[in-house]
Short mmCIF file of C-alpha atoms in Angstrom, two decimals:
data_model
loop_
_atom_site.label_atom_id
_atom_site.label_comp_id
_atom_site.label_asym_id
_atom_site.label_seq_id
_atom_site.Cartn_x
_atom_site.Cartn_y
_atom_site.Cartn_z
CA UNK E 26 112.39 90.88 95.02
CA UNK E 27 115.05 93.98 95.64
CA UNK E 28 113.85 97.44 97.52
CA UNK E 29 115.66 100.26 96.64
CA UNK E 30 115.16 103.27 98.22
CA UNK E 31 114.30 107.14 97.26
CA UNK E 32 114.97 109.90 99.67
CA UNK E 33 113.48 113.42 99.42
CA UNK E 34 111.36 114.49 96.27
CA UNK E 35 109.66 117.78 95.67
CA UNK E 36 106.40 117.30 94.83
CA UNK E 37 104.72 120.78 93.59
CA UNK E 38 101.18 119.78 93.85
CA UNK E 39 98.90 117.45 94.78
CA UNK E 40 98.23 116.21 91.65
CA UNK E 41 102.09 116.06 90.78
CA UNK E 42 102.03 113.38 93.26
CA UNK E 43 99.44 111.65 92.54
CA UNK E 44 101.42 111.45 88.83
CA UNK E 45 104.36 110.33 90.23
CA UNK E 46 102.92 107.65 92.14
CA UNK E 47 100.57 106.25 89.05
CA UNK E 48 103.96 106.50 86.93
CA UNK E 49 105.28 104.09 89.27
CA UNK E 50 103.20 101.60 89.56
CA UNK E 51 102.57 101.97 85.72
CA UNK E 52 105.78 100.32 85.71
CA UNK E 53 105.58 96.46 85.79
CA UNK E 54 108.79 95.17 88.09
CA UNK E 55 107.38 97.76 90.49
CA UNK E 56 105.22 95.45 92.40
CA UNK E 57 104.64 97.35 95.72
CA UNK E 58 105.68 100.34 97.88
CA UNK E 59 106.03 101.43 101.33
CA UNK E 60 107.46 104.67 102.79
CA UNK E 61 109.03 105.74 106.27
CA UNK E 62 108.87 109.62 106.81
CA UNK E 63 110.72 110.93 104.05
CA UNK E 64 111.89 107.65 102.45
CA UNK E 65 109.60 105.73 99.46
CA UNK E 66 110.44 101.80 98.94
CA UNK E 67 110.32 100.48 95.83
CA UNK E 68 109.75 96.66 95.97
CA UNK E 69 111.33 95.50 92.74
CA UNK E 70 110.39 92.48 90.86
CA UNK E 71 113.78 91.38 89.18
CA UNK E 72 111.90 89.01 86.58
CA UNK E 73 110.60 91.30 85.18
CA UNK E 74 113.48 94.04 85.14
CA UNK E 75 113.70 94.67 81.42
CA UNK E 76 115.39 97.39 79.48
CA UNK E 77 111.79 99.90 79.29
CA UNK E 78 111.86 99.36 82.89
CA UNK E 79 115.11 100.62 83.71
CA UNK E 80 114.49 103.10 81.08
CA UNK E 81 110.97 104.24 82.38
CA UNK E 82 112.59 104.07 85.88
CA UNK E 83 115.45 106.61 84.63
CA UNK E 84 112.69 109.01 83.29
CA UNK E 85 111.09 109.03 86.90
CA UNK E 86 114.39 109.94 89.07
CA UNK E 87 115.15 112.24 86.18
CA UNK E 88 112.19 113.94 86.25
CA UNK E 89 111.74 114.07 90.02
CA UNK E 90 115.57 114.78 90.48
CA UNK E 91 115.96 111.99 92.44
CA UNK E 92 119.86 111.43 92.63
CA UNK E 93 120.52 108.18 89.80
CA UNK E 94 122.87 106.28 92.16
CA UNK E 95 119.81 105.52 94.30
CA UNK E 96 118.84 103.03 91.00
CA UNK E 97 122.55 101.39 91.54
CA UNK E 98 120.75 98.15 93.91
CA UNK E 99 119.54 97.12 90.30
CA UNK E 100 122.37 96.53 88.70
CA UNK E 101 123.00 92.80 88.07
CA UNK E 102 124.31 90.68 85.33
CA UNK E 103 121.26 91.30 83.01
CA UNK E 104 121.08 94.85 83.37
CA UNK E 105 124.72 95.57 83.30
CA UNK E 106 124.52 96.63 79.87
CA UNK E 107 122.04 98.91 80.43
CA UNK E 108 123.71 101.03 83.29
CA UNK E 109 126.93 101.08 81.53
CA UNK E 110 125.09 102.88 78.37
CA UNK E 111 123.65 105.21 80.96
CA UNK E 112 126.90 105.83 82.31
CA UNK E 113 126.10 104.34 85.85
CA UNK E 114 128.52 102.54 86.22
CA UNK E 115 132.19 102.26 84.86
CA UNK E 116 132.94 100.63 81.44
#
């Protein structure tokens, strides 16, 4: 299990959220969270890390402008290939 961390997001409404919060945990590897004043941590399930995670994952931070480096901590050997298409990371 690997926490990553997300500092900061706007949220415009109540309701927008409440979205953003069911869009994460819509998201199997995301198998718990826990927050500290301004901070959100994501408990990530490796295992189960797969390519529509990262990409589901990378539609959240994008949507929520959450700054993409913060995904970095999940980087590994199996998702290599994935960052580098996403230019994450250098080729």
């Amino acid at each position: 299990m690997k926490a990553i961390s997300i500092t900061g997001v706007t949220y415009f409404s109540l309701t927008d959220e409440d979205i953003f919060f069911k869009w994460l945990e819509s998201i199997d590897c995301i198998k718990g969270m826990d927050g500290e004043l301004r901070t959100l941590y994501l408990m990530v399930d490796e295992t189960l890390l797969d390519e529509s995670a990262l990409d589901e994952l990378w539609a959240v931070f994008k949507r929520y402008k959450i700054p993409l480096s913060e995904l970095k901590p999940l980087n590994c050997e199996t998702s290599n290939a994935w960052f580098k298409k996403k230019r994450l990371v250098k080729h």
